[in-house]
PDB file of C-alpha atoms in Angstrom:
ATOM      1  CA  UNK A  30      -0.475  -0.196  -0.134  1.00  0.00           C
ATOM      2  CA  UNK A  31       2.942   2.010   1.051  1.00  0.00           C
ATOM      3  CA  UNK A  32       4.653   1.625  -2.455  1.00  0.00           C
ATOM      4  CA  UNK A  33       1.375   2.117  -3.811  1.00  0.00           C
ATOM      5  CA  UNK A  34       1.032   5.713  -2.434  1.00  0.00           C
ATOM      6  CA  UNK A  35       4.743   6.658  -3.629  1.00  0.00           C
ATOM      7  CA  UNK A  36       4.239   5.801  -6.930  1.00  0.00           C
ATOM      8  CA  UNK A  37       0.945   7.830  -6.774  1.00  0.00           C
ATOM      9  CA  UNK A  38       2.924  10.810  -5.102  1.00  0.00           C
ATOM     10  CA  UNK A  39       6.050  10.348  -8.142  1.00  0.00           C
ATOM     11  CA  UNK A  40       3.629  10.716 -11.092  1.00  0.00           C
ATOM     12  CA  UNK A  41       1.390  13.564  -9.546  1.00  0.00           C
ATOM     13  CA  UNK A  42       5.470  15.349  -9.188  1.00  0.00           C
ATOM     14  CA  UNK A  43       6.444  14.282 -12.466  1.00  0.00           C
ATOM     15  CA  UNK A  44       2.815  15.592 -14.059  1.00  0.00           C
ATOM     16  CA  UNK A  45       3.187  18.663 -12.143  1.00  0.00           C
ATOM     17  CA  UNK A  46       6.771  19.566 -13.244  1.00  0.00           C
ATOM     18  CA  UNK A  47       6.252  18.677 -17.173  1.00  0.00           C
ATOM     19  CA  UNK A  48       2.971  21.042 -16.933  1.00  0.00           C
ATOM     20  CA  UNK A  49       4.543  24.329 -15.061  1.00  0.00           C
ATOM     21  CA  UNK A  50       6.484  25.589 -17.785  1.00  0.00           C
ATOM     22  CA  UNK A  51       9.586  26.369 -17.106  1.00  0.00           C
ATOM     23  CA  UNK A  52      11.443  24.890 -19.588  1.00  0.00           C
ATOM     24  CA  UNK A  53       9.662  26.599 -22.110  1.00  0.00           C
ATOM     25  CA  UNK A  54      10.418  29.530 -20.006  1.00  0.00           C
ATOM     26  CA  UNK A  55      14.003  28.904 -20.772  1.00  0.00           C
ATOM     27  CA  UNK A  56      13.571  28.457 -24.365  1.00  0.00           C
ATOM     28  CA  UNK A  57      11.226  31.553 -25.080  1.00  0.00           C
ATOM     29  CA  UNK A  58      13.837  33.511 -22.804  1.00  0.00           C
ATOM     30  CA  UNK A  59      17.000  31.844 -24.806  1.00  0.00           C
ATOM     31  CA  UNK A  60      14.450  33.481 -27.703  1.00  0.00           C
ATOM     32  CA  UNK A  61      14.343  36.966 -26.860  1.00  0.00           C
ATOM     33  CA  UNK A  62      17.942  37.002 -25.835  1.00  0.00           C
ATOM     34  CA  UNK A  63      18.979  35.730 -29.026  1.00  0.00           C
ATOM     35  CA  UNK A  64      16.744  38.601 -31.045  1.00  0.00           C
ATOM     36  CA  UNK A  65      18.434  40.950 -28.995  1.00  0.00           C
ATOM     37  CA  UNK A  66      22.137  39.869 -29.908  1.00  0.00           C
ATOM     38  CA  UNK A  67      20.734  40.440 -33.750  1.00  0.00           C
ATOM     39  CA  UNK A  68      19.347  44.213 -32.355  1.00  0.00           C
ATOM     40  CA  UNK A  69      22.304  44.711 -31.301  1.00  0.00           C
ATOM     41  CA  UNK A  70      24.782  43.521 -33.929  1.00  0.00           C
ATOM     42  CA  UNK A  71      22.892  45.070 -37.064  1.00  0.00           C
ATOM     43  CA  UNK A  72      22.623  48.930 -34.734  1.00  0.00           C
ATOM     44  CA  UNK A  73      26.728  48.141 -34.106  1.00  0.00           C
ATOM     45  CA  UNK A  74      27.069  47.573 -37.855  1.00  0.00           C
ATOM     46  CA  UNK A  75      25.366  50.743 -38.694  1.00  0.00           C
ATOM     47  CA  UNK A  76      27.750  53.049 -36.278  1.00  0.00           C
ATOM     48  CA  UNK A  77      30.427  51.229 -37.617  1.00  0.00           C
ATOM     49  CA  UNK A  78      29.660  52.465 -41.225  1.00  0.00           C
ATOM     50  CA  UNK A  79      29.392  56.142 -40.130  1.00  0.00           C
ATOM     51  CA  UNK A  80      33.137  57.029 -39.654  1.00  0.00           C
ATOM     52  CA  UNK A  81      33.839  56.204 -43.292  1.00  0.00           C
ATOM     53  CA  UNK A  82      30.235  57.857 -43.939  1.00  0.00           C
ATOM     54  CA  UNK A  83      31.440  61.074 -42.645  1.00  0.00           C
ATOM     55  CA  UNK A  84      35.020  61.389 -43.854  1.00  0.00           C
ATOM     56  CA  UNK A  85      33.660  60.657 -47.713  1.00  0.00           C
ATOM     57  CA  UNK A  86      30.916  63.218 -47.488  1.00  0.00           C
ATOM     58  CA  UNK A  87      33.450  65.823 -45.629  1.00  0.00           C
ATOM     59  CA  UNK A  88      35.681  65.195 -48.865  1.00  0.00           C
ATOM     60  CA  UNK A  89      33.153  67.300 -50.969  1.00  0.00           C
ATOM     61  CA  UNK A  90      31.248  69.035 -48.788  1.00  0.00           C
ATOM     62  CA  UNK A  91      33.807  70.552 -45.672  1.00  0.00           C
ATOM     63  CA  UNK A  92      31.641  73.670 -45.067  1.00  0.00           C
ATOM     64  CA  UNK A  93      28.769  70.792 -43.671  1.00  0.00           C
ATOM     65  CA  UNK A  94      29.890  71.754 -40.816  1.00  0.00           C
ATOM     66  CA  UNK A  95      27.229  71.686 -38.596  1.00  0.00           C
ATOM     67  CA  UNK A  96      25.678  68.237 -40.788  1.00  0.00           C
ATOM     68  CA  UNK A  97      29.018  66.083 -39.936  1.00  0.00           C
ATOM     69  CA  UNK A  98      29.326  67.437 -36.520  1.00  0.00           C
ATOM     70  CA  UNK A  99      25.560  65.999 -35.621  1.00  0.00           C
ATOM     71  CA  UNK A 100      26.398  62.639 -37.395  1.00  0.00           C
ATOM     72  CA  UNK A 101      29.362  62.274 -35.402  1.00  0.00           C
ATOM     73  CA  UNK A 102      28.474  63.467 -31.607  1.00  0.00           C
ATOM     74  CA  UNK A 103      25.195  61.428 -32.634  1.00  0.00           C
ATOM     75  CA  UNK A 104      27.436  58.207 -33.066  1.00  0.00           C
ATOM     76  CA  UNK A 105      29.110  59.019 -29.815  1.00  0.00           C
ATOM     77  CA  UNK A 106      25.997  59.152 -27.497  1.00  0.00           C
ATOM     78  CA  UNK A 107      25.101  56.077 -29.047  1.00  0.00           C
ATOM     79  CA  UNK A 108      28.403  54.089 -27.953  1.00  0.00           C
ATOM     80  CA  UNK A 109      28.812  55.692 -24.697  1.00  0.00           C
ATOM     81  CA  UNK A 110      25.207  53.975 -24.073  1.00  0.00           C
ATOM     82  CA  UNK A 111      25.690  50.470 -21.339  1.00  0.00           C
ATOM     83  CA  UNK A 112      21.998  49.883 -22.407  1.00  0.00           C
ATOM     84  CA  UNK A 113      19.921  47.429 -20.233  1.00  0.00           C
ATOM     85  CA  UNK A 114      17.524  45.522 -22.215  1.00  0.00           C
ATOM     86  CA  UNK A 115      15.674  44.122 -18.895  1.00  0.00           C
ATOM     87  CA  UNK A 116      15.668  48.074 -17.894  1.00  0.00           C
ATOM     88  CA  UNK A 117      12.795  49.616 -19.421  1.00  0.00           C
ATOM     89  CA  UNK A 118      14.439  53.164 -18.988  1.00  0.00           C
ATOM     90  CA  UNK A 119      17.970  51.588 -19.982  1.00  0.00           C
ATOM     91  CA  UNK A 120      16.484  50.607 -23.292  1.00  0.00           C
ATOM     92  CA  UNK A 121      14.222  53.671 -23.597  1.00  0.00           C
ATOM     93  CA  UNK A 122      17.526  55.035 -23.498  1.00  0.00           C
ATOM     94  CA  UNK A 123      19.006  53.452 -26.094  1.00  0.00           C
ATOM     95  CA  UNK A 124      16.098  53.491 -28.264  1.00  0.00           C
ATOM     96  CA  UNK A 125      15.852  57.497 -28.243  1.00  0.00           C
ATOM     97  CA  UNK A 126      20.172  57.755 -29.132  1.00  0.00           C
ATOM     98  CA  UNK A 127      19.894  55.404 -31.940  1.00  0.00           C
ATOM     99  CA  UNK A 128      16.933  57.173 -33.458  1.00  0.00           C
ATOM    100  CA  UNK A 129      18.898  60.071 -33.178  1.00  0.00           C
ATOM    101  CA  UNK A 130      21.934  58.372 -35.324  1.00  0.00           C
ATOM    102  CA  UNK A 131      19.375  57.554 -37.650  1.00  0.00           C
ATOM    103  CA  UNK A 132      17.805  61.127 -38.327  1.00  0.00           C
ATOM    104  CA  UNK A 133      21.654  62.140 -37.789  1.00  0.00           C
ATOM    105  CA  UNK A 134      22.382  59.436 -41.419  1.00  0.00           C
ATOM    106  CA  UNK A 135      19.431  60.987 -43.021  1.00  0.00           C
ATOM    107  CA  UNK A 136      19.943  64.324 -42.983  1.00  0.00           C
ATOM    108  CA  UNK A 137      23.374  63.437 -44.089  1.00  0.00           C
ATOM    109  CA  UNK A 138      22.580  61.597 -47.056  1.00  0.00           C
ATOM    110  CA  UNK A 139      20.290  64.717 -47.917  1.00  0.00           C
ATOM    111  CA  UNK A 140      22.561  66.618 -47.711  1.00  0.00           C
ATOM    112  CA  UNK A 141      24.912  64.766 -50.667  1.00  0.00           C
ATOM    113  CA  UNK A 142      22.048  65.057 -53.218  1.00  0.00           C
ATOM    114  CA  UNK A 143      23.267  68.777 -53.735  1.00  0.00           C
ATOM    115  CA  UNK A 144      26.597  67.913 -54.800  1.00  0.00           C
ATOM    116  CA  UNK A 145      26.248  66.026 -57.977  1.00  0.00           C
ATOM    117  CA  UNK A 146      30.733  64.588 -57.705  1.00  0.00           C
ATOM    118  CA  UNK A 147      29.664  63.171 -54.658  1.00  0.00           C
ATOM    119  CA  UNK A 148      26.782  61.305 -56.111  1.00  0.00           C
ATOM    120  CA  UNK A 149      28.710  59.879 -58.551  1.00  0.00           C
ATOM    121  CA  UNK A 150      31.716  58.829 -56.165  1.00  0.00           C
ATOM    122  CA  UNK A 151      31.914  54.823 -56.042  1.00  0.00           C
ATOM    123  CA  UNK A 152      33.046  54.837 -52.045  1.00  0.00           C
ATOM    124  CA  UNK A 153      29.479  57.031 -51.832  1.00  0.00           C
ATOM    125  CA  UNK A 154      27.987  54.619 -53.440  1.00  0.00           C
ATOM    126  CA  UNK A 155      28.308  51.689 -51.849  1.00  0.00           C
ATOM    127  CA  UNK A 156      28.481  53.194 -48.446  1.00  0.00           C
ATOM    128  CA  UNK A 157      25.097  54.538 -48.788  1.00  0.00           C
ATOM    129  CA  UNK A 158      23.781  50.971 -50.051  1.00  0.00           C
ATOM    130  CA  UNK A 159      25.496  49.861 -46.911  1.00  0.00           C
ATOM    131  CA  UNK A 160      23.441  52.351 -44.624  1.00  0.00           C
ATOM    132  CA  UNK A 161      20.002  51.604 -46.569  1.00  0.00           C
ATOM    133  CA  UNK A 162      20.423  47.359 -46.230  1.00  0.00           C
ATOM    134  CA  UNK A 163      21.207  48.214 -42.378  1.00  0.00           C
ATOM    135  CA  UNK A 164      18.161  50.131 -41.740  1.00  0.00           C
ATOM    136  CA  UNK A 165      16.450  47.312 -43.260  1.00  0.00           C
ATOM    137  CA  UNK A 166      17.961  44.305 -41.147  1.00  0.00           C
ATOM    138  CA  UNK A 167      17.558  46.835 -38.299  1.00  0.00           C
ATOM    139  CA  UNK A 168      13.708  47.002 -39.121  1.00  0.00           C
ATOM    140  CA  UNK A 169      13.675  43.570 -39.510  1.00  0.00           C
ATOM    141  CA  UNK A 170      16.047  42.223 -36.466  1.00  0.00           C
ATOM    142  CA  UNK A 171      12.842  45.010 -34.396  1.00  0.00           C
ATOM    143  CA  UNK A 172      10.294  43.277 -35.723  1.00  0.00           C
ATOM    144  CA  UNK A 173      11.957  39.598 -34.481  1.00  0.00           C
ATOM    145  CA  UNK A 174      12.641  41.090 -30.898  1.00  0.00           C
ATOM    146  CA  UNK A 175       9.287  43.059 -30.463  1.00  0.00           C
ATOM    147  CA  UNK A 176       7.222  39.317 -31.613  1.00  0.00           C
ATOM    148  CA  UNK A 177       9.963  37.425 -28.824  1.00  0.00           C
ATOM    149  CA  UNK A 178       9.149  39.365 -26.539  1.00  0.00           C
ATOM    150  CA  UNK A 179       5.597  39.431 -26.731  1.00  0.00           C
ATOM    151  CA  UNK A 180       5.384  35.198 -27.015  1.00  0.00           C
ATOM    152  CA  UNK A 181       7.430  35.766 -23.696  1.00  0.00           C
ATOM    153  CA  UNK A 182       5.736  38.190 -21.950  1.00  0.00           C
ATOM    154  CA  UNK A 183       1.903  36.338 -22.603  1.00  0.00           C
ATOM    155  CA  UNK A 184       3.449  33.290 -21.625  1.00  0.00           C
ATOM    156  CA  UNK A 185       4.475  33.195 -18.194  1.00  0.00           C
ATOM    157  CA  UNK A 186       1.447  35.524 -17.171  1.00  0.00           C
ATOM    158  CA  UNK A 187      -0.340  32.218 -18.471  1.00  0.00           C
ATOM    159  CA  UNK A 188      -1.533  30.215 -15.614  1.00  0.00           C
ATOM    160  CA  UNK A 189      -0.036  27.804 -14.181  1.00  0.00           C
ATOM    161  CA  UNK A 190       3.369  28.889 -15.979  1.00  0.00           C
ATOM    162  CA  UNK A 191       3.223  32.549 -13.901  1.00  0.00           C
ATOM    163  CA  UNK A 192       3.387  30.880 -11.128  1.00  0.00           C
ATOM    164  CA  UNK A 193       6.604  28.921 -11.481  1.00  0.00           C
ATOM    165  CA  UNK A 194       8.070  32.152 -13.410  1.00  0.00           C
ATOM    166  CA  UNK A 195       7.155  33.785 -10.305  1.00  0.00           C
ATOM    167  CA  UNK A 196       8.876  31.098  -7.742  1.00  0.00           C
ATOM    168  CA  UNK A 197      12.156  31.058 -10.181  1.00  0.00           C
ATOM    169  CA  UNK A 198      11.752  34.975 -10.115  1.00  0.00           C
ATOM    170  CA  UNK A 199      11.160  35.487 -14.306  1.00  0.00           C
ATOM    171  CA  UNK A 200       9.315  38.871 -15.349  1.00  0.00           C
ATOM    172  CA  UNK A 201       7.944  40.489 -17.857  1.00  0.00           C
ATOM    173  CA  UNK A 202      10.887  41.817 -20.343  1.00  0.00           C
ATOM    174  CA  UNK A 203      10.773  45.831 -21.447  1.00  0.00           C
ATOM    175  CA  UNK A 204      10.090  45.890 -25.652  1.00  0.00           C
ATOM    176  CA  UNK A 205      10.200  48.755 -27.865  1.00  0.00           C
ATOM    177  CA  UNK A 206       7.110  51.027 -27.688  1.00  0.00           C
ATOM    178  CA  UNK A 207       5.394  52.025 -30.808  1.00  0.00           C
ATOM    179  CA  UNK A 208       5.270  55.098 -30.342  1.00  0.00           C
ATOM    180  CA  UNK A 209       9.348  55.688 -30.116  1.00  0.00           C
ATOM    181  CA  UNK A 210       9.656  52.734 -33.275  1.00  0.00           C
ATOM    182  CA  UNK A 211       7.435  55.387 -35.619  1.00  0.00           C
ATOM    183  CA  UNK A 212       9.393  58.296 -34.438  1.00  0.00           C
ATOM    184  CA  UNK A 213      12.452  56.299 -35.572  1.00  0.00           C
ATOM    185  CA  UNK A 214      11.347  55.329 -38.732  1.00  0.00           C
ATOM    186  CA  UNK A 215       9.854  58.470 -39.939  1.00  0.00           C
ATOM    187  CA  UNK A 216      12.448  60.908 -42.330  1.00  0.00           C
ATOM    188  CA  UNK A 217      13.324  64.205 -40.534  1.00  0.00           C
ATOM    189  CA  UNK A 218      11.950  67.072 -43.389  1.00  0.00           C
ATOM    190  CA  UNK A 219      15.344  68.871 -44.091  1.00  0.00           C
ATOM    191  CA  UNK A 220      14.446  72.038 -45.723  1.00  0.00           C
ATOM    192  CA  UNK A 221      17.827  73.709 -46.804  1.00  0.00           C
ATOM    193  CA  UNK A 222      15.949  76.767 -48.519  1.00  0.00           C
ATOM    194  CA  UNK A 223      17.410  80.226 -47.973  1.00  0.00           C
ATOM    195  CA  UNK A 224      14.032  82.965 -45.970  1.00  0.00           C
ATOM    196  CA  UNK A 225      13.239  85.399 -49.049  1.00  0.00           C
ATOM    197  CA  UNK A 226      14.628  88.608 -47.838  1.00  0.00           C
ATOM    198  CA  UNK A 227      12.411  91.689 -48.549  1.00  0.00           C
ATOM    199  CA  UNK A 228      13.648  93.821 -51.582  1.00  0.00           C
ATOM    200  CA  UNK A 229      15.077  96.767 -50.763  1.00  0.00           C
ATOM    201  CA  UNK A 230      13.521  99.739 -52.521  1.00  0.00           C
ATOM    202  CA  UNK A 231      16.383 101.542 -54.172  1.00  0.00           C
ATOM    203  CA  UNK A 232      16.480 104.918 -53.728  1.00  0.00           C
ATOM    204  CA  UNK A 233      15.949 107.254 -56.613  1.00  0.00           C
ATOM    205  CA  UNK A 234      19.421 109.472 -57.391  1.00  0.00           C
ATOM    206  CA  UNK A 235      18.453 112.907 -56.526  1.00  0.00           C
ATOM    207  CA  UNK A 236      18.431 115.501 -59.457  1.00  0.00           C
ATOM    208  CA  UNK A 237      20.597 118.016 -59.312  1.00  0.00           C
ATOM    209  CA  UNK A 238      19.001 121.271 -59.083  1.00  0.00           C
ATOM    210  CA  UNK A 239      18.834 123.896 -61.695  1.00  0.00           C
ATOM    211  CA  UNK A 240      20.258 127.603 -60.499  1.00  0.00           C
ATOM    212  CA  UNK A 241      17.604 129.935 -60.798  1.00  0.00           C
ATOM    213  CA  UNK A 242      18.463 132.480 -63.408  1.00  0.00           C
ATOM    214  CA  UNK A 243      18.382 135.579 -62.154  1.00  0.00           C
ATOM    215  CA  UNK A 244      16.013 138.351 -64.390  1.00  0.00           C
ATOM    216  CA  UNK A 245      17.455 140.149 -67.530  1.00  0.00           C
ATOM    217  CA  UNK A 246      18.424 144.161 -66.577  1.00  0.00           C
ATOM    218  CA  UNK A 247      16.590 145.961 -68.052  1.00  0.00           C
ATOM    219  CA  UNK A 248      17.632 149.165 -70.509  1.00  0.00           C
ATOM    220  CA  UNK A 249      16.174 152.253 -69.412  1.00  0.00           C
TER     221      UNK A 249
END
């Protein structure tokens, strides 16, 4: 009888452990980590292209100092952030910095439209193609990360998996926000037109006054 009870208890423990979702939590958590690594790799790829892009544009448009400086500073801010993907504030700061870098690069590419020789430079054309390809990779990587986080968060909230997650300290992970994502993907609007100056009225040259003729003296 005792052995039968022990066997029943063992079967119940096996059933509980198999249904607690612990192993699946591990799989989904690793999927999130892998997706995040892909995001970081693509962001790093873009940052690595910036110095060569700035140097190439500067060779043809050195007087565009303000635009060139913005790109360099934005890249520096991105490199100075030690992002923690599990911290919502850190992820938001990282997201904002990456958005500023994308905006600065977009402005730099817009400026290049004013320099035909730069647009014909093979090195610039290759860098431009690599930038565009990297932006597409970033978009895909972000989407995969968003889906992986959503899948993980949804799973650990389900009963009875939520009990297992609570026991082992697994919490919902922060994600990219839709508002920031839309803002980052929006191309910056750049207006290179100079404000029109009101035409100055030209002063009419003054005509020299004719000296008044004195009446001729009368003979008499």
